[in-house]
Amino acid sequence: TITATFTPSSSDTSYATGSGTVQQTVNQASTSVTISTSASSPTTLGSSIAFSAQLTTPGTQTVPFAATGTVTFTDTTTSTVLCTASAASSTFTPSTGVATCTTSALSIGSNVISAVYNGDTNYSASSNANNTVTLQTIANPTHSLISSQNPVALNTNVTFTESVTGPSGVAQPTGTVAFTSNGGSISKACDSAAVNGSGVATCTTKFISSGNNTIVATYSGDKNYGGASDTMVQQVGTIGTTTTITAPT
């Protein structure tokens, strides 16, 4: 309520004291939030990622009065609240409008992170198109390489199996595995063996010379998982023979 009062001077006998009032409504200032991160994409599952959000008022690009609300950082892909930044937790500086969030809770895959100011007495909640940042998060798979028989006889089939798995409850690894022997190609099929729905790729071959062979299985990785490799030594021996001597009768 705005009140204006007129008080005449002591020598003014023509006018009496008077006053008037008017109701002035002051609306909340609109706000805008811009989120950013120094992390590069893709990130690794479980790594610590820092986000920053800048609160401004459109037009002035400033925060003339200290904002007293909170800023919520959310992974909109999974609807997971990552942080609620506030002055009390020292993660929001009201005088500058800067909020921060450090988290290791991003899930595997594409993560769209938003930052929203929740509003206060002077400022409305933010609503703008520039308040998200997207990061791809990959995991390091669990992996192993085994042989169906080691040692193996000459000219006998042996199967190498590379297993790649991810955390339970999420999409499992896809892609291919390249198998090599002593640094060279084993066969065209083994150059790019597909990982099946169980996370397994196989390579079957025969060896025509005896000795030790260094087998390497290299997983290609995919959009959710990083690459990996395993090494083992395959022993190859001669086929055993049996000689029967029959005495003359």
mmCIF file of C-alpha atoms in Angstrom:
data_model
loop_
_atom_site.group_PDB
_atom_site.id
_atom_site.type_symbol
_atom_site.label_atom_id
_atom_site.label_comp_id
_atom_site.label_asym_id
_atom_site.label_seq_id
_atom_site.Cartn_x
_atom_site.Cartn_y
_atom_site.Cartn_z
ATOM 1 C CA THR A 1 0.000 0.000 0.000
ATOM 2 C CA ILE A 2 1.439 3.363 -1.085
ATOM 3 C CA THR A 3 0.333 6.423 0.910
ATOM 4 C CA ALA A 4 0.934 10.067 -0.078
ATOM 5 C CA THR A 5 0.273 12.793 2.490
ATOM 6 C CA PHE A 6 0.060 16.545 1.816
ATOM 7 C CA THR A 7 0.886 18.845 4.669
ATOM 8 C CA PRO A 8 0.522 22.614 3.956
ATOM 9 C CA SER A 9 2.996 25.080 5.310
ATOM 10 C CA SER A 10 2.094 27.021 8.461
ATOM 11 C CA SER A 11 1.411 30.139 6.388
ATOM 12 C CA ASP A 12 -0.841 28.345 3.878
ATOM 13 C CA THR A 13 -4.443 28.899 4.969
ATOM 14 C CA SER A 14 -5.979 27.840 1.664
ATOM 15 C CA TYR A 15 -5.359 24.082 1.842
ATOM 16 C CA ALA A 16 -5.903 21.518 4.517
ATOM 17 C CA THR A 17 -3.833 18.417 5.224
ATOM 18 C CA GLY A 18 -4.814 15.510 3.018
ATOM 19 C CA SER A 19 -3.689 12.021 2.012
ATOM 20 C CA GLY A 20 -4.371 9.252 -0.484
ATOM 21 C CA THR A 21 -3.507 5.587 -0.878
ATOM 22 C CA VAL A 22 -3.061 3.168 -3.758
ATOM 23 C CA GLN A 23 -2.482 -0.584 -3.892
ATOM 24 C CA GLN A 24 0.670 -1.459 -5.853
ATOM 25 C CA THR A 25 1.222 -5.111 -6.730
ATOM 26 C CA VAL A 26 4.826 -6.224 -7.295
ATOM 27 C CA ASN A 27 5.021 -9.492 -9.198
ATOM 28 C CA GLN A 28 7.798 -12.039 -8.818
ATOM 29 C CA ALA A 29 10.640 -11.665 -11.285
ATOM 30 C CA SER A 30 10.879 -14.445 -13.848
ATOM 31 C CA THR A 31 14.031 -16.566 -13.804
ATOM 32 C CA SER A 32 16.145 -18.580 -16.199
ATOM 33 C CA VAL A 33 18.648 -21.338 -15.450
ATOM 34 C CA THR A 34 21.547 -22.461 -17.619
ATOM 35 C CA ILE A 35 23.219 -25.747 -16.665
ATOM 36 C CA SER A 36 26.744 -26.779 -17.647
ATOM 37 C CA THR A 37 29.369 -29.406 -16.875
ATOM 38 C CA SER A 38 33.102 -29.731 -17.425
ATOM 39 C CA ALA A 39 32.762 -33.497 -17.898
ATOM 40 C CA SER A 40 33.293 -34.900 -21.373
ATOM 41 C CA SER A 41 30.948 -37.472 -22.889
ATOM 42 C CA PRO A 42 31.012 -40.409 -22.549
ATOM 43 C CA THR A 43 31.606 -40.699 -18.824
ATOM 44 C CA THR A 44 32.287 -43.908 -16.916
ATOM 45 C CA LEU A 45 29.650 -45.452 -14.671
ATOM 46 C CA GLY A 46 30.303 -44.537 -11.032
ATOM 47 C CA SER A 47 32.610 -41.614 -11.773
ATOM 48 C CA SER A 48 32.050 -38.300 -9.983
ATOM 49 C CA ILE A 49 30.492 -35.648 -12.254
ATOM 50 C CA ALA A 50 30.150 -31.949 -11.361
ATOM 51 C CA PHE A 51 27.335 -29.762 -12.713
ATOM 52 C CA SER A 52 26.879 -26.005 -12.356
ATOM 53 C CA ALA A 53 23.720 -23.936 -12.830
ATOM 54 C CA GLN A 54 23.504 -20.156 -13.291
ATOM 55 C CA LEU A 55 20.292 -18.429 -12.186
ATOM 56 C CA THR A 56 19.509 -15.154 -13.966
ATOM 57 C CA THR A 57 16.558 -12.869 -14.659
ATOM 58 C CA PRO A 58 15.859 -12.471 -18.391
ATOM 59 C CA GLY A 59 16.826 -9.086 -19.801
ATOM 60 C CA THR A 60 19.129 -8.023 -16.971
ATOM 61 C CA GLN A 61 21.081 -11.278 -16.722
ATOM 62 C CA THR A 62 21.582 -10.484 -13.041
ATOM 63 C CA VAL A 63 20.121 -11.431 -9.703
ATOM 64 C CA PRO A 64 19.565 -8.005 -8.058
ATOM 65 C CA PHE A 65 18.164 -9.459 -4.843
ATOM 66 C CA ALA A 66 19.476 -12.547 -3.101
ATOM 67 C CA ALA A 67 17.484 -15.583 -4.186
ATOM 68 C CA THR A 68 16.426 -17.712 -1.220
ATOM 69 C CA GLY A 69 15.027 -20.808 -2.934
ATOM 70 C CA THR A 70 16.697 -24.051 -4.033
ATOM 71 C CA VAL A 71 17.895 -25.505 -7.336
ATOM 72 C CA THR A 72 17.009 -29.108 -8.175
ATOM 73 C CA PHE A 73 19.232 -31.161 -10.489
ATOM 74 C CA THR A 74 17.390 -34.134 -12.016
ATOM 75 C CA ASP A 75 18.265 -36.966 -14.386
ATOM 76 C CA THR A 76 15.133 -36.655 -16.508
ATOM 77 C CA THR A 77 15.858 -39.973 -18.248
ATOM 78 C CA THR A 78 15.164 -41.895 -15.041
ATOM 79 C CA SER A 79 13.351 -39.123 -13.087
ATOM 80 C CA THR A 80 16.076 -39.369 -10.446
ATOM 81 C CA VAL A 81 16.769 -36.291 -8.313
ATOM 82 C CA LEU A 82 20.563 -36.011 -8.189
ATOM 83 C CA CYS A 83 20.947 -32.938 -5.927
ATOM 84 C CA THR A 84 18.959 -30.174 -4.299
ATOM 85 C CA ALA A 85 21.291 -27.191 -4.024
ATOM 86 C CA SER A 86 20.637 -24.732 -1.213
ATOM 87 C CA ALA A 87 22.372 -21.992 0.739
ATOM 88 C CA ALA A 88 22.179 -24.152 3.859
ATOM 89 C CA SER A 89 24.231 -26.897 2.197
ATOM 90 C CA SER A 90 26.698 -24.378 0.694
ATOM 91 C CA THR A 91 25.847 -25.622 -2.803
ATOM 92 C CA PHE A 92 23.894 -22.491 -3.789
ATOM 93 C CA THR A 93 25.229 -18.950 -3.524
ATOM 94 C CA PRO A 94 22.152 -16.669 -3.458
ATOM 95 C CA SER A 95 24.060 -13.447 -4.136
ATOM 96 C CA THR A 96 25.457 -14.746 -7.435
ATOM 97 C CA GLY A 97 22.756 -17.247 -8.379
ATOM 98 C CA VAL A 98 25.277 -20.084 -8.850
ATOM 99 C CA ALA A 99 24.317 -23.630 -7.794
ATOM 100 C CA THR A 100 26.479 -26.754 -7.940
ATOM 101 C CA CYS A 101 25.851 -30.499 -7.907
ATOM 102 C CA THR A 102 28.429 -33.311 -7.734
ATOM 103 C CA THR A 103 27.108 -36.838 -8.232
ATOM 104 C CA SER A 104 28.166 -40.363 -9.166
ATOM 105 C CA ALA A 105 24.577 -41.596 -9.616
ATOM 106 C CA LEU A 106 24.265 -41.380 -13.401
ATOM 107 C CA SER A 107 22.902 -44.555 -14.978
ATOM 108 C CA ILE A 108 24.173 -46.419 -18.036
ATOM 109 C CA GLY A 109 23.088 -44.846 -21.318
ATOM 110 C CA SER A 110 22.042 -41.353 -22.313
ATOM 111 C CA ASN A 111 21.409 -39.059 -19.331
ATOM 112 C CA VAL A 112 19.544 -35.754 -19.801
ATOM 113 C CA ILE A 113 20.235 -33.609 -16.717
ATOM 114 C CA SER A 114 18.037 -30.621 -15.903
ATOM 115 C CA ALA A 115 18.433 -27.786 -13.389
ATOM 116 C CA VAL A 116 15.336 -25.957 -12.155
ATOM 117 C CA TYR A 117 15.052 -23.075 -9.693
ATOM 118 C CA ASN A 118 12.128 -23.749 -7.359
ATOM 119 C CA GLY A 119 11.202 -20.112 -6.724
ATOM 120 C CA ASP A 120 10.926 -17.879 -3.632
ATOM 121 C CA THR A 121 9.179 -14.685 -2.520
ATOM 122 C CA ASN A 122 10.923 -12.488 -5.094
ATOM 123 C CA TYR A 123 11.611 -14.938 -7.912
ATOM 124 C CA SER A 124 9.355 -17.363 -9.753
ATOM 125 C CA ALA A 125 10.316 -20.942 -10.541
ATOM 126 C CA SER A 126 12.455 -21.208 -13.677
ATOM 127 C CA SER A 127 11.050 -22.373 -16.966
ATOM 128 C CA ASN A 128 13.294 -22.233 -20.024
ATOM 129 C CA ALA A 129 14.600 -24.403 -22.843
ATOM 130 C CA ASN A 130 18.305 -24.140 -21.964
ATOM 131 C CA ASN A 131 18.267 -25.913 -18.627
ATOM 132 C CA THR A 132 19.453 -29.388 -19.709
ATOM 133 C CA VAL A 133 22.750 -31.045 -20.597
ATOM 134 C CA THR A 134 23.166 -34.555 -22.045
ATOM 135 C CA LEU A 135 25.893 -37.029 -21.089
ATOM 136 C CA GLN A 136 26.404 -40.588 -22.289
ATOM 137 C CA THR A 137 27.485 -42.920 -19.482
ATOM 138 C CA ILE A 138 29.275 -46.194 -20.215
ATOM 139 C CA ALA A 139 30.279 -49.048 -17.928
ATOM 140 C CA ASN A 140 33.383 -51.209 -17.864
ATOM 141 C CA PRO A 141 32.120 -54.771 -18.427
ATOM 142 C CA THR A 142 33.174 -57.827 -16.471
ATOM 143 C CA HIS A 143 34.999 -60.064 -18.946
ATOM 144 C CA SER A 144 36.860 -63.387 -19.223
ATOM 145 C CA LEU A 145 38.347 -65.746 -21.810
ATOM 146 C CA ILE A 146 38.369 -69.546 -21.567
ATOM 147 C CA SER A 147 39.309 -72.499 -23.801
ATOM 148 C CA SER A 148 37.204 -75.626 -24.249
ATOM 149 C CA GLN A 149 40.332 -77.746 -23.763
ATOM 150 C CA ASN A 150 43.838 -76.781 -22.853
ATOM 151 C CA PRO A 151 46.096 -78.385 -23.908
ATOM 152 C CA VAL A 152 44.531 -79.567 -27.174
ATOM 153 C CA ALA A 153 45.785 -82.155 -29.641
ATOM 154 C CA LEU A 154 46.810 -81.270 -33.183
ATOM 155 C CA ASN A 155 43.961 -81.001 -35.736
ATOM 156 C CA THR A 156 41.351 -81.097 -32.985
ATOM 157 C CA ASN A 157 38.599 -78.517 -32.641
ATOM 158 C CA VAL A 158 39.013 -76.081 -29.763
ATOM 159 C CA THR A 159 36.548 -73.307 -28.883
ATOM 160 C CA PHE A 160 37.510 -70.037 -27.268
ATOM 161 C CA THR A 161 34.758 -68.260 -25.353
ATOM 162 C CA GLU A 162 34.833 -64.582 -24.379
ATOM 163 C CA SER A 163 32.188 -63.526 -21.851
ATOM 164 C CA VAL A 164 31.248 -59.864 -21.287
ATOM 165 C CA THR A 165 28.602 -58.867 -18.760
ATOM 166 C CA GLY A 166 27.309 -55.684 -17.185
ATOM 167 C CA PRO A 167 25.589 -54.817 -13.893
ATOM 168 C CA SER A 168 22.314 -56.602 -13.189
ATOM 169 C CA GLY A 169 19.097 -54.833 -14.049
ATOM 170 C CA VAL A 170 20.485 -52.844 -16.998
ATOM 171 C CA ALA A 171 21.062 -53.435 -20.710
ATOM 172 C CA GLN A 172 23.779 -56.005 -21.263
ATOM 173 C CA PRO A 173 26.756 -55.638 -23.651
ATOM 174 C CA THR A 174 26.366 -56.047 -27.397
ATOM 175 C CA GLY A 175 28.937 -55.721 -30.166
ATOM 176 C CA THR A 176 31.673 -58.044 -31.393
ATOM 177 C CA VAL A 177 34.852 -59.807 -30.247
ATOM 178 C CA ALA A 178 38.002 -60.216 -32.360
ATOM 179 C CA PHE A 179 40.042 -63.349 -31.589
ATOM 180 C CA THR A 180 43.709 -63.508 -32.624
ATOM 181 C CA SER A 181 46.453 -66.106 -32.258
ATOM 182 C CA ASN A 182 50.038 -64.910 -31.843
ATOM 183 C CA GLY A 183 48.940 -61.507 -33.162
ATOM 184 C CA GLY A 184 47.408 -62.865 -36.378
ATOM 185 C CA SER A 185 43.947 -63.650 -37.656
ATOM 186 C CA ILE A 186 42.517 -67.066 -36.798
ATOM 187 C CA SER A 187 39.680 -67.004 -39.337
ATOM 188 C CA LYS A 188 37.206 -64.551 -40.849
ATOM 189 C CA ALA A 189 34.508 -65.697 -38.437
ATOM 190 C CA CYS A 190 36.825 -65.196 -35.466
ATOM 191 C CA ASP A 191 37.815 -61.713 -36.643
ATOM 192 C CA SER A 192 34.372 -60.395 -35.709
ATOM 193 C CA ALA A 193 32.378 -62.815 -33.565
ATOM 194 C CA ALA A 194 29.026 -61.395 -32.419
ATOM 195 C CA VAL A 195 28.218 -61.143 -28.718
ATOM 196 C CA ASN A 196 24.945 -62.991 -28.170
ATOM 197 C CA GLY A 197 22.112 -62.201 -25.772
ATOM 198 C CA SER A 198 23.935 -63.994 -22.983
ATOM 199 C CA GLY A 199 27.037 -61.837 -23.400
ATOM 200 C CA VAL A 200 29.077 -64.591 -25.065
ATOM 201 C CA ALA A 201 31.154 -64.678 -28.261
ATOM 202 C CA THR A 202 32.918 -67.827 -29.488
ATOM 203 C CA CYS A 203 35.674 -68.820 -31.903
ATOM 204 C CA THR A 204 36.268 -72.437 -32.984
ATOM 205 C CA THR A 205 39.468 -73.491 -34.745
ATOM 206 C CA LYS A 206 42.112 -76.193 -35.176
ATOM 207 C CA PHE A 207 45.892 -75.956 -34.862
ATOM 208 C CA ILE A 208 48.203 -77.770 -37.290
ATOM 209 C CA SER A 209 51.454 -77.257 -35.396
ATOM 210 C CA SER A 210 52.368 -77.878 -31.812
ATOM 211 C CA GLY A 211 53.532 -75.274 -29.308
ATOM 212 C CA ASN A 212 52.155 -72.431 -27.245
ATOM 213 C CA ASN A 213 49.809 -69.929 -28.875
ATOM 214 C CA THR A 214 48.926 -66.547 -27.334
ATOM 215 C CA ILE A 215 45.190 -66.015 -27.776
ATOM 216 C CA VAL A 216 43.773 -62.486 -27.406
ATOM 217 C CA ALA A 217 40.044 -61.725 -27.356
ATOM 218 C CA THR A 218 39.235 -58.025 -27.861
ATOM 219 C CA TYR A 219 35.708 -56.772 -27.147
ATOM 220 C CA SER A 220 34.678 -53.814 -29.312
ATOM 221 C CA GLY A 221 32.423 -52.079 -26.776
ATOM 222 C CA ASP A 222 29.098 -50.427 -27.636
ATOM 223 C CA LYS A 223 27.165 -47.263 -26.726
ATOM 224 C CA ASN A 224 26.778 -48.443 -23.115
ATOM 225 C CA TYR A 225 30.049 -50.310 -22.480
ATOM 226 C CA GLY A 226 33.727 -49.631 -23.002
ATOM 227 C CA GLY A 227 36.022 -52.026 -24.813
ATOM 228 C CA ALA A 228 37.985 -54.791 -23.088
ATOM 229 C CA SER A 229 40.451 -57.580 -23.866
ATOM 230 C CA ASP A 230 41.659 -60.854 -22.383
ATOM 231 C CA THR A 231 44.755 -62.972 -23.058
ATOM 232 C CA MET A 232 45.528 -66.639 -22.512
ATOM 233 C CA VAL A 233 48.095 -69.207 -23.675
ATOM 234 C CA GLN A 234 46.755 -72.205 -25.613
ATOM 235 C CA GLN A 235 48.972 -75.275 -25.529
ATOM 236 C CA VAL A 236 48.919 -77.490 -28.617
ATOM 237 C CA GLY A 237 50.444 -80.988 -28.559
ATOM 238 C CA THR A 238 50.868 -84.002 -30.854
ATOM 239 C CA ILE A 239 48.173 -86.633 -31.058
ATOM 240 C CA GLY A 240 49.048 -89.641 -28.943
ATOM 241 C CA THR A 241 49.445 -92.993 -30.775
ATOM 242 C CA THR A 242 49.295 -96.572 -29.623
ATOM 243 C CA THR A 243 51.560 -99.266 -31.109
ATOM 244 C CA THR A 244 50.559 -102.900 -30.814
ATOM 245 C CA ILE A 245 53.193 -105.624 -31.280
ATOM 246 C CA THR A 246 51.936 -109.096 -31.965
ATOM 247 C CA ALA A 247 54.306 -112.046 -31.493
ATOM 248 C CA PRO A 248 54.312 -114.776 -34.177
ATOM 249 C CA THR A 249 52.523 -117.947 -33.238
#
